[in-house]
Structure formats: C-alpha cells, structure tokens
C-alpha cells in the first residue's frame, strides 16, 4: 500500500531549482533511503514533504489525502515526524522534559514519556540535562522525541552524522525495529548504512530523480555510479 505519493514537486530559490519536478512514492512499512551528491536537493525535498517549506508546483498525498497546502504542525497531527540534520533539542531541559514537550497533548504524559525513553534505551538518563549528553545520546533523544509521536512516517535527515561506530550499530537496530508499524524515509550519506537498511533507494541529482529501486538495482545503475557512487561521498 502506498503511504505517501509526491508528484512533480518543484521548489526554486533565487531562480535556481533545488527540487525540479521530483516524483516520490513511499510504501507503507518500508525503509526508503534518499541519497545524492552535495546540492542534490535532498533536504529541500524532505522539507517539502514535512511542510517546513511550500512547493511552488506539484502535489503531495499522504494516506490518500492531499496535504500539499498543510503546514508542518498539521502534518505532524496526520502522522508525519521529522528529525533535523542538525540536532534540535532543548539543551537546558532534562531528557524527560524534552520528550514531554513533544507529547504535551498526551493524556497520560509520564507513562507515554517513559515508554518512548524505554524504546530507545534512554530511560536511565531521564533526569539528565539534555545539553550535557554525549552527541550520540543527543541524536538519540531527538529520535525519541519523534518516535514518541507514534508517527506513521518518520523522516530522518542525516541521523548518523557524527556518530561513533558503536552508536551507528545501535541506530540501525533501532530503525529495523520500527517497521512495519512505521515507514522510514532516511536521508543518509553513509552508504554502508543505506545499503544495509534500505528496502528501496531514490537518488537525487541536480534537484531531479536520477534513479529509484532496490539497493542492488541502484548500485548497478551506470548513471548513479557516474553521478554519486563513483565519486566522493557527499552530503546535502
């Protein structure tokens, strides 16, 4: 079943096309990776999907509903959660309070926060100040805040950036545990993580979709090799 379908999305900045007629289909319960070289338009595309910016053309359907004009907070209510490329937490608050803010409308707040922290293994750090956590734990806290919303679609923007190898292994195990209840859209520059986790991959280049398919299909694609896999790994 298709969970999200985007067709013909466009967004230009100063006349330069950051996203130029992109189509994207996310199936319910899959891990879908979005890759591409620096400046390919990955972060702009997910900002369009999450409602942080508005497309200048195109259409976005979520569970069959047109959400193209909905602002970000309305999309969160529909079941779309987005974690940022740069860690976005409340550094002066405790770990518990960070998650509580994400769940402020929950009827049983302590129980909901406790369940979210337990899922990501942060329950022992509930009373710690978020800004004093290690970088890996801060990234995990942000992921916890997203998961606490019990999203149908979780968008992760460069989640392994700056993580140690042992943290990456734990991250991969956590993401695998989310499906099929949660669909994951993963924007990631670490190709080992992408090839290990993704059911399907979409490759962007110069704001357009270059290829889409299984990891094996994408790896074997000559255009992808020339544009991305054969060159220097990059981020966008």
PDB file of C-alpha atoms in Angstrom:
ATOM      1  CA  UNK A   1       0.000   0.000   0.000  1.00  0.00           C
ATOM      2  CA  UNK A   2       1.258   3.491  -0.841  1.00  0.00           C
ATOM      3  CA  UNK A   3       1.561   5.746   2.222  1.00  0.00           C
ATOM      4  CA  UNK A   4       2.970   8.883   0.619  1.00  0.00           C
ATOM      5  CA  UNK A   5       2.945   9.929  -3.010  1.00  0.00           C
ATOM      6  CA  UNK A   6       4.593  13.098  -4.307  1.00  0.00           C
ATOM      7  CA  UNK A   7       4.247  14.129  -7.926  1.00  0.00           C
ATOM      8  CA  UNK A   8       6.010  16.919  -9.818  1.00  0.00           C
ATOM      9  CA  UNK A   9       7.355  18.745  -6.773  1.00  0.00           C
ATOM     10  CA  UNK A  10       9.190  21.964  -7.546  1.00  0.00           C
ATOM     11  CA  UNK A  11      10.965  24.496  -5.374  1.00  0.00           C
ATOM     12  CA  UNK A  12      13.330  27.164  -6.659  1.00  0.00           C
ATOM     13  CA  UNK A  13      15.490  29.555  -4.651  1.00  0.00           C
ATOM     14  CA  UNK A  14      16.584  32.695  -6.441  1.00  0.00           C
ATOM     15  CA  UNK A  15      15.744  31.106  -9.752  1.00  0.00           C
ATOM     16  CA  UNK A  16      17.886  28.046  -9.022  1.00  0.00           C
ATOM     17  CA  UNK A  17      15.903  24.762  -8.984  1.00  0.00           C
ATOM     18  CA  UNK A  18      16.593  22.959  -5.695  1.00  0.00           C
ATOM     19  CA  UNK A  19      13.811  20.451  -6.435  1.00  0.00           C
ATOM     20  CA  UNK A  20      12.785  20.251 -10.063  1.00  0.00           C
ATOM     21  CA  UNK A  21       9.779  18.046 -10.831  1.00  0.00           C
ATOM     22  CA  UNK A  22      10.511  15.211  -8.390  1.00  0.00           C
ATOM     23  CA  UNK A  23       8.235  12.189  -8.018  1.00  0.00           C
ATOM     24  CA  UNK A  24       8.496  10.001  -4.915  1.00  0.00           C
ATOM     25  CA  UNK A  25       6.450   7.048  -3.689  1.00  0.00           C
ATOM     26  CA  UNK A  26       6.770   5.616  -0.166  1.00  0.00           C
ATOM     27  CA  UNK A  27       5.208   2.256   0.562  1.00  0.00           C
ATOM     28  CA  UNK A  28       3.725   1.574   3.979  1.00  0.00           C
ATOM     29  CA  UNK A  29       6.130  -0.279   6.250  1.00  0.00           C
ATOM     30  CA  UNK A  30       9.306   0.193   4.216  1.00  0.00           C
ATOM     31  CA  UNK A  31      12.665   1.834   4.858  1.00  0.00           C
ATOM     32  CA  UNK A  32      13.275   4.127   1.904  1.00  0.00           C
ATOM     33  CA  UNK A  33      16.620   5.911   1.534  1.00  0.00           C
ATOM     34  CA  UNK A  34      17.162   9.207  -0.241  1.00  0.00           C
ATOM     35  CA  UNK A  35      20.725   9.761  -1.443  1.00  0.00           C
ATOM     36  CA  UNK A  36      22.624  12.077  -3.768  1.00  0.00           C
ATOM     37  CA  UNK A  37      25.652  14.346  -4.020  1.00  0.00           C
ATOM     38  CA  UNK A  38      26.047  17.714  -2.374  1.00  0.00           C
ATOM     39  CA  UNK A  39      23.361  20.134  -3.550  1.00  0.00           C
ATOM     40  CA  UNK A  40      21.166  17.380  -4.992  1.00  0.00           C
ATOM     41  CA  UNK A  41      18.080  18.696  -3.180  1.00  0.00           C
ATOM     42  CA  UNK A  42      17.577  16.019  -0.528  1.00  0.00           C
ATOM     43  CA  UNK A  43      16.947  18.321   2.440  1.00  0.00           C
ATOM     44  CA  UNK A  44      14.767  20.627   0.351  1.00  0.00           C
ATOM     45  CA  UNK A  45      12.666  17.651  -0.753  1.00  0.00           C
ATOM     46  CA  UNK A  46      12.060  16.392   2.779  1.00  0.00           C
ATOM     47  CA  UNK A  47      11.282  19.944   3.884  1.00  0.00           C
ATOM     48  CA  UNK A  48       8.557  19.964   1.242  1.00  0.00           C
ATOM     49  CA  UNK A  49       7.243  16.598   2.431  1.00  0.00           C
ATOM     50  CA  UNK A  50       7.185  17.653   6.092  1.00  0.00           C
ATOM     51  CA  UNK A  51       5.635  21.062   5.443  1.00  0.00           C
ATOM     52  CA  UNK A  52       8.573  23.205   6.525  1.00  0.00           C
ATOM     53  CA  UNK A  53       8.525  24.869   3.113  1.00  0.00           C
ATOM     54  CA  UNK A  54       5.810  25.076   0.445  1.00  0.00           C
ATOM     55  CA  UNK A  55       6.176  23.653  -3.076  1.00  0.00           C
ATOM     56  CA  UNK A  56       5.820  26.043  -5.991  1.00  0.00           C
ATOM     57  CA  UNK A  57       4.334  23.234  -8.051  1.00  0.00           C
ATOM     58  CA  UNK A  58       3.336  19.618  -7.544  1.00  0.00           C
ATOM     59  CA  UNK A  59       1.175  17.601  -5.204  1.00  0.00           C
ATOM     60  CA  UNK A  60       1.663  15.515  -2.053  1.00  0.00           C
ATOM     61  CA  UNK A  61      -0.759  12.793  -0.962  1.00  0.00           C
ATOM     62  CA  UNK A  62      -0.495  11.130   2.451  1.00  0.00           C
ATOM     63  CA  UNK A  63      -2.662   8.055   3.020  1.00  0.00           C
ATOM     64  CA  UNK A  64      -4.705   9.202   0.051  1.00  0.00           C
ATOM     65  CA  UNK A  65      -5.280  12.736   1.392  1.00  0.00           C
ATOM     66  CA  UNK A  66      -3.939  15.832  -0.340  1.00  0.00           C
ATOM     67  CA  UNK A  67      -1.649  17.535   2.207  1.00  0.00           C
ATOM     68  CA  UNK A  68       0.160  19.848  -0.223  1.00  0.00           C
ATOM     69  CA  UNK A  69      -1.088  23.010   1.477  1.00  0.00           C
ATOM     70  CA  UNK A  70      -0.978  21.783   5.093  1.00  0.00           C
ATOM     71  CA  UNK A  71       1.540  23.459   7.451  1.00  0.00           C
ATOM     72  CA  UNK A  72       4.079  21.355   9.329  1.00  0.00           C
ATOM     73  CA  UNK A  73       2.117  21.095  12.604  1.00  0.00           C
ATOM     74  CA  UNK A  74      -0.928  19.792  10.762  1.00  0.00           C
ATOM     75  CA  UNK A  75       1.206  17.148   9.094  1.00  0.00           C
ATOM     76  CA  UNK A  76       2.564  16.086  12.473  1.00  0.00           C
ATOM     77  CA  UNK A  77      -1.027  15.540  13.589  1.00  0.00           C
ATOM     78  CA  UNK A  78      -1.560  13.403  10.480  1.00  0.00           C
ATOM     79  CA  UNK A  79       1.363  11.179  11.466  1.00  0.00           C
ATOM     80  CA  UNK A  80       4.494  12.670   9.869  1.00  0.00           C
ATOM     81  CA  UNK A  81       7.502  13.246  12.140  1.00  0.00           C
ATOM     82  CA  UNK A  82      10.795  14.809  11.003  1.00  0.00           C
ATOM     83  CA  UNK A  83      14.160  14.819  12.785  1.00  0.00           C
ATOM     84  CA  UNK A  84      16.576  17.500  11.647  1.00  0.00           C
ATOM     85  CA  UNK A  85      20.023  17.243  10.084  1.00  0.00           C
ATOM     86  CA  UNK A  86      21.339  19.432  12.906  1.00  0.00           C
ATOM     87  CA  UNK A  87      20.396  18.201  16.368  1.00  0.00           C
ATOM     88  CA  UNK A  88      17.281  20.036  17.571  1.00  0.00           C
ATOM     89  CA  UNK A  89      16.693  19.573  21.305  1.00  0.00           C
ATOM     90  CA  UNK A  90      16.098  21.813  24.312  1.00  0.00           C
ATOM     91  CA  UNK A  91      19.586  21.726  25.882  1.00  0.00           C
ATOM     92  CA  UNK A  92      18.659  23.287  29.247  1.00  0.00           C
ATOM     93  CA  UNK A  93      15.790  20.910  29.899  1.00  0.00           C
ATOM     94  CA  UNK A  94      16.004  17.340  31.108  1.00  0.00           C
ATOM     95  CA  UNK A  95      15.733  14.373  28.792  1.00  0.00           C
ATOM     96  CA  UNK A  96      12.294  13.643  30.268  1.00  0.00           C
ATOM     97  CA  UNK A  97      11.074  17.201  29.691  1.00  0.00           C
ATOM     98  CA  UNK A  98      12.294  17.207  26.079  1.00  0.00           C
ATOM     99  CA  UNK A  99      10.156  14.178  25.312  1.00  0.00           C
ATOM    100  CA  UNK A 100       7.263  15.568  27.373  1.00  0.00           C
ATOM    101  CA  UNK A 101       7.219  18.691  25.204  1.00  0.00           C
ATOM    102  CA  UNK A 102       6.832  16.515  22.120  1.00  0.00           C
ATOM    103  CA  UNK A 103       3.934  14.750  23.852  1.00  0.00           C
ATOM    104  CA  UNK A 104       2.318  17.744  25.512  1.00  0.00           C
ATOM    105  CA  UNK A 105      -1.178  16.686  24.434  1.00  0.00           C
ATOM    106  CA  UNK A 106      -0.880  13.144  25.812  1.00  0.00           C
ATOM    107  CA  UNK A 107      -3.448  12.158  28.451  1.00  0.00           C
ATOM    108  CA  UNK A 108      -1.018  10.005  30.435  1.00  0.00           C
ATOM    109  CA  UNK A 109       2.175  12.004  29.969  1.00  0.00           C
ATOM    110  CA  UNK A 110       4.591  10.235  32.402  1.00  0.00           C
ATOM    111  CA  UNK A 111       3.666   6.827  31.072  1.00  0.00           C
ATOM    112  CA  UNK A 112       3.964   7.926  27.425  1.00  0.00           C
ATOM    113  CA  UNK A 113       7.334   9.575  28.029  1.00  0.00           C
ATOM    114  CA  UNK A 114       8.584   6.524  29.915  1.00  0.00           C
ATOM    115  CA  UNK A 115       7.533   4.224  27.099  1.00  0.00           C
ATOM    116  CA  UNK A 116       9.290   6.382  24.500  1.00  0.00           C
ATOM    117  CA  UNK A 117      12.513   6.526  26.541  1.00  0.00           C
ATOM    118  CA  UNK A 118      12.427   2.782  27.116  1.00  0.00           C
ATOM    119  CA  UNK A 119      12.115   2.115  23.403  1.00  0.00           C
ATOM    120  CA  UNK A 120      15.364   3.947  22.663  1.00  0.00           C
ATOM    121  CA  UNK A 121      17.181   2.918  25.843  1.00  0.00           C
ATOM    122  CA  UNK A 122      17.315   6.391  27.386  1.00  0.00           C
ATOM    123  CA  UNK A 123      15.214   5.732  30.490  1.00  0.00           C
ATOM    124  CA  UNK A 124      18.285   5.782  32.764  1.00  0.00           C
ATOM    125  CA  UNK A 125      19.091   9.294  31.505  1.00  0.00           C
ATOM    126  CA  UNK A 126      15.606  10.751  32.024  1.00  0.00           C
ATOM    127  CA  UNK A 127      16.763  13.201  34.688  1.00  0.00           C
ATOM    128  CA  UNK A 128      19.915  14.327  32.901  1.00  0.00           C
ATOM    129  CA  UNK A 129      20.178  17.775  31.304  1.00  0.00           C
ATOM    130  CA  UNK A 130      19.912  17.278  27.549  1.00  0.00           C
ATOM    131  CA  UNK A 131      22.748  19.670  26.696  1.00  0.00           C
ATOM    132  CA  UNK A 132      25.156  17.655  28.846  1.00  0.00           C
ATOM    133  CA  UNK A 133      24.558  14.388  26.997  1.00  0.00           C
ATOM    134  CA  UNK A 134      27.068  12.956  24.558  1.00  0.00           C
ATOM    135  CA  UNK A 135      26.440  13.849  20.920  1.00  0.00           C
ATOM    136  CA  UNK A 136      25.246  10.329  20.206  1.00  0.00           C
ATOM    137  CA  UNK A 137      22.737  10.466  23.052  1.00  0.00           C
ATOM    138  CA  UNK A 138      21.507  13.882  21.908  1.00  0.00           C
ATOM    139  CA  UNK A 139      20.802  12.456  18.448  1.00  0.00           C
ATOM    140  CA  UNK A 140      19.043   9.524  20.087  1.00  0.00           C
ATOM    141  CA  UNK A 141      16.975  11.923  22.210  1.00  0.00           C
ATOM    142  CA  UNK A 142      15.820  13.750  19.099  1.00  0.00           C
ATOM    143  CA  UNK A 143      14.831  10.420  17.570  1.00  0.00           C
ATOM    144  CA  UNK A 144      12.965   9.565  20.775  1.00  0.00           C
ATOM    145  CA  UNK A 145      11.017  12.815  20.516  1.00  0.00           C
ATOM    146  CA  UNK A 146       9.962  11.885  17.008  1.00  0.00           C
ATOM    147  CA  UNK A 147       9.046   8.313  17.915  1.00  0.00           C
ATOM    148  CA  UNK A 148       7.056   9.487  20.925  1.00  0.00           C
ATOM    149  CA  UNK A 149       4.504  10.885  18.477  1.00  0.00           C
ATOM    150  CA  UNK A 150       3.951   7.349  17.134  1.00  0.00           C
ATOM    151  CA  UNK A 151       4.268   8.558  13.546  1.00  0.00           C
ATOM    152  CA  UNK A 152       3.122   6.655  10.504  1.00  0.00           C
ATOM    153  CA  UNK A 153       6.054   8.219   8.625  1.00  0.00           C
ATOM    154  CA  UNK A 154       9.358   9.090  10.285  1.00  0.00           C
ATOM    155  CA  UNK A 155      11.762  11.235   8.240  1.00  0.00           C
ATOM    156  CA  UNK A 156      15.381  11.039   9.409  1.00  0.00           C
ATOM    157  CA  UNK A 157      17.761  13.650   7.971  1.00  0.00           C
ATOM    158  CA  UNK A 158      21.424  12.539   8.237  1.00  0.00           C
ATOM    159  CA  UNK A 159      20.814  10.675  11.528  1.00  0.00           C
ATOM    160  CA  UNK A 160      24.270   9.030  11.726  1.00  0.00           C
ATOM    161  CA  UNK A 161      26.222  12.234  11.125  1.00  0.00           C
ATOM    162  CA  UNK A 162      28.892  12.490  13.836  1.00  0.00           C
ATOM    163  CA  UNK A 163      28.015   9.157  15.457  1.00  0.00           C
ATOM    164  CA  UNK A 164      30.654   6.660  16.590  1.00  0.00           C
ATOM    165  CA  UNK A 165      30.591   3.202  15.013  1.00  0.00           C
ATOM    166  CA  UNK A 166      29.029   1.609  18.086  1.00  0.00           C
ATOM    167  CA  UNK A 167      26.266   4.231  18.044  1.00  0.00           C
ATOM    168  CA  UNK A 168      25.611   3.557  14.354  1.00  0.00           C
ATOM    169  CA  UNK A 169      25.149  -0.148  15.031  1.00  0.00           C
ATOM    170  CA  UNK A 170      22.586   0.653  17.704  1.00  0.00           C
ATOM    171  CA  UNK A 171      20.841   3.125  15.413  1.00  0.00           C
ATOM    172  CA  UNK A 172      20.478   0.536  12.661  1.00  0.00           C
ATOM    173  CA  UNK A 173      18.983  -1.975  15.077  1.00  0.00           C
ATOM    174  CA  UNK A 174      16.509   0.641  16.315  1.00  0.00           C
ATOM    175  CA  UNK A 175      15.389   1.605  12.801  1.00  0.00           C
ATOM    176  CA  UNK A 176      14.834  -2.035  11.873  1.00  0.00           C
ATOM    177  CA  UNK A 177      12.619  -2.408  14.943  1.00  0.00           C
ATOM    178  CA  UNK A 178      10.314   0.399  13.758  1.00  0.00           C
ATOM    179  CA  UNK A 179       8.983  -1.321  10.648  1.00  0.00           C
ATOM    180  CA  UNK A 180       6.433  -2.307   9.536  1.00  0.00           C
ATOM    181  CA  UNK A 181       4.427  -0.169  12.007  1.00  0.00           C
ATOM    182  CA  UNK A 182       6.350   2.940  10.950  1.00  0.00           C
ATOM    183  CA  UNK A 183       7.518   3.844   7.463  1.00  0.00           C
ATOM    184  CA  UNK A 184      11.009   5.380   7.471  1.00  0.00           C
ATOM    185  CA  UNK A 185      12.410   7.865   4.962  1.00  0.00           C
ATOM    186  CA  UNK A 186      16.153   8.000   5.536  1.00  0.00           C
ATOM    187  CA  UNK A 187      18.324  10.807   4.152  1.00  0.00           C
ATOM    188  CA  UNK A 188      21.828   9.498   4.648  1.00  0.00           C
ATOM    189  CA  UNK A 189      25.368   9.943   3.261  1.00  0.00           C
ATOM    190  CA  UNK A 190      26.795   6.794   4.889  1.00  0.00           C
ATOM    191  CA  UNK A 191      26.403   4.302   2.055  1.00  0.00           C
ATOM    192  CA  UNK A 192      27.084   1.316   4.295  1.00  0.00           C
ATOM    193  CA  UNK A 193      24.096   2.310   6.423  1.00  0.00           C
ATOM    194  CA  UNK A 194      21.949   2.930   3.342  1.00  0.00           C
ATOM    195  CA  UNK A 195      22.731  -0.385   1.675  1.00  0.00           C
ATOM    196  CA  UNK A 196      22.267  -2.268   4.932  1.00  0.00           C
ATOM    197  CA  UNK A 197      18.924  -0.720   5.922  1.00  0.00           C
ATOM    198  CA  UNK A 198      17.017   0.379   2.834  1.00  0.00           C
ATOM    199  CA  UNK A 199      14.348  -1.657   1.074  1.00  0.00           C
ATOM    200  CA  UNK A 200      14.384   0.888  -1.755  1.00  0.00           C
ATOM    201  CA  UNK A 201      16.513   3.888  -2.657  1.00  0.00           C
ATOM    202  CA  UNK A 202      15.817   7.082  -4.591  1.00  0.00           C
ATOM    203  CA  UNK A 203      18.794   9.002  -5.951  1.00  0.00           C
ATOM    204  CA  UNK A 204      18.589  12.765  -6.498  1.00  0.00           C
ATOM    205  CA  UNK A 205      20.947  14.789  -8.680  1.00  0.00           C
ATOM    206  CA  UNK A 206      20.623  18.487  -9.517  1.00  0.00           C
ATOM    207  CA  UNK A 207      17.146  18.541  -7.986  1.00  0.00           C
ATOM    208  CA  UNK A 208      15.822  15.682 -10.087  1.00  0.00           C
ATOM    209  CA  UNK A 209      15.237  11.985  -9.518  1.00  0.00           C
ATOM    210  CA  UNK A 210      18.084  10.107 -11.184  1.00  0.00           C
ATOM    211  CA  UNK A 211      17.049   6.564 -10.267  1.00  0.00           C
ATOM    212  CA  UNK A 212      14.897   4.550  -7.882  1.00  0.00           C
ATOM    213  CA  UNK A 213      14.949   0.877  -6.982  1.00  0.00           C
ATOM    214  CA  UNK A 214      16.373  -1.748  -4.663  1.00  0.00           C
ATOM    215  CA  UNK A 215      19.895  -1.287  -3.292  1.00  0.00           C
ATOM    216  CA  UNK A 216      21.216  -3.802  -5.844  1.00  0.00           C
ATOM    217  CA  UNK A 217      19.487  -2.014  -8.721  1.00  0.00           C
ATOM    218  CA  UNK A 218      20.749   1.388  -7.643  1.00  0.00           C
ATOM    219  CA  UNK A 219      24.295   0.145  -7.075  1.00  0.00           C
ATOM    220  CA  UNK A 220      24.343  -1.327 -10.601  1.00  0.00           C
ATOM    221  CA  UNK A 221      22.939   1.809 -12.272  1.00  0.00           C
ATOM    222  CA  UNK A 222      25.590   3.386 -14.501  1.00  0.00           C
ATOM    223  CA  UNK A 223      24.131   6.893 -14.150  1.00  0.00           C
ATOM    224  CA  UNK A 224      24.177   6.629 -10.352  1.00  0.00           C
ATOM    225  CA  UNK A 225      27.755   5.373 -10.384  1.00  0.00           C
ATOM    226  CA  UNK A 226      28.827   8.313 -12.515  1.00  0.00           C
ATOM    227  CA  UNK A 227      26.935  10.939 -10.510  1.00  0.00           C
ATOM    228  CA  UNK A 228      27.406   9.698  -6.959  1.00  0.00           C
ATOM    229  CA  UNK A 229      28.677   6.257  -6.065  1.00  0.00           C
ATOM    230  CA  UNK A 230      31.735   6.508  -8.255  1.00  0.00           C
ATOM    231  CA  UNK A 231      32.763   9.888  -6.880  1.00  0.00           C
ATOM    232  CA  UNK A 232      33.312  11.422  -3.493  1.00  0.00           C
ATOM    233  CA  UNK A 233      30.563  10.759  -0.981  1.00  0.00           C
ATOM    234  CA  UNK A 234      28.840  13.989  -0.159  1.00  0.00           C
ATOM    235  CA  UNK A 235      26.098  15.440   1.944  1.00  0.00           C
ATOM    236  CA  UNK A 236      23.287  17.862   1.144  1.00  0.00           C
TER     237      UNK A 236
END
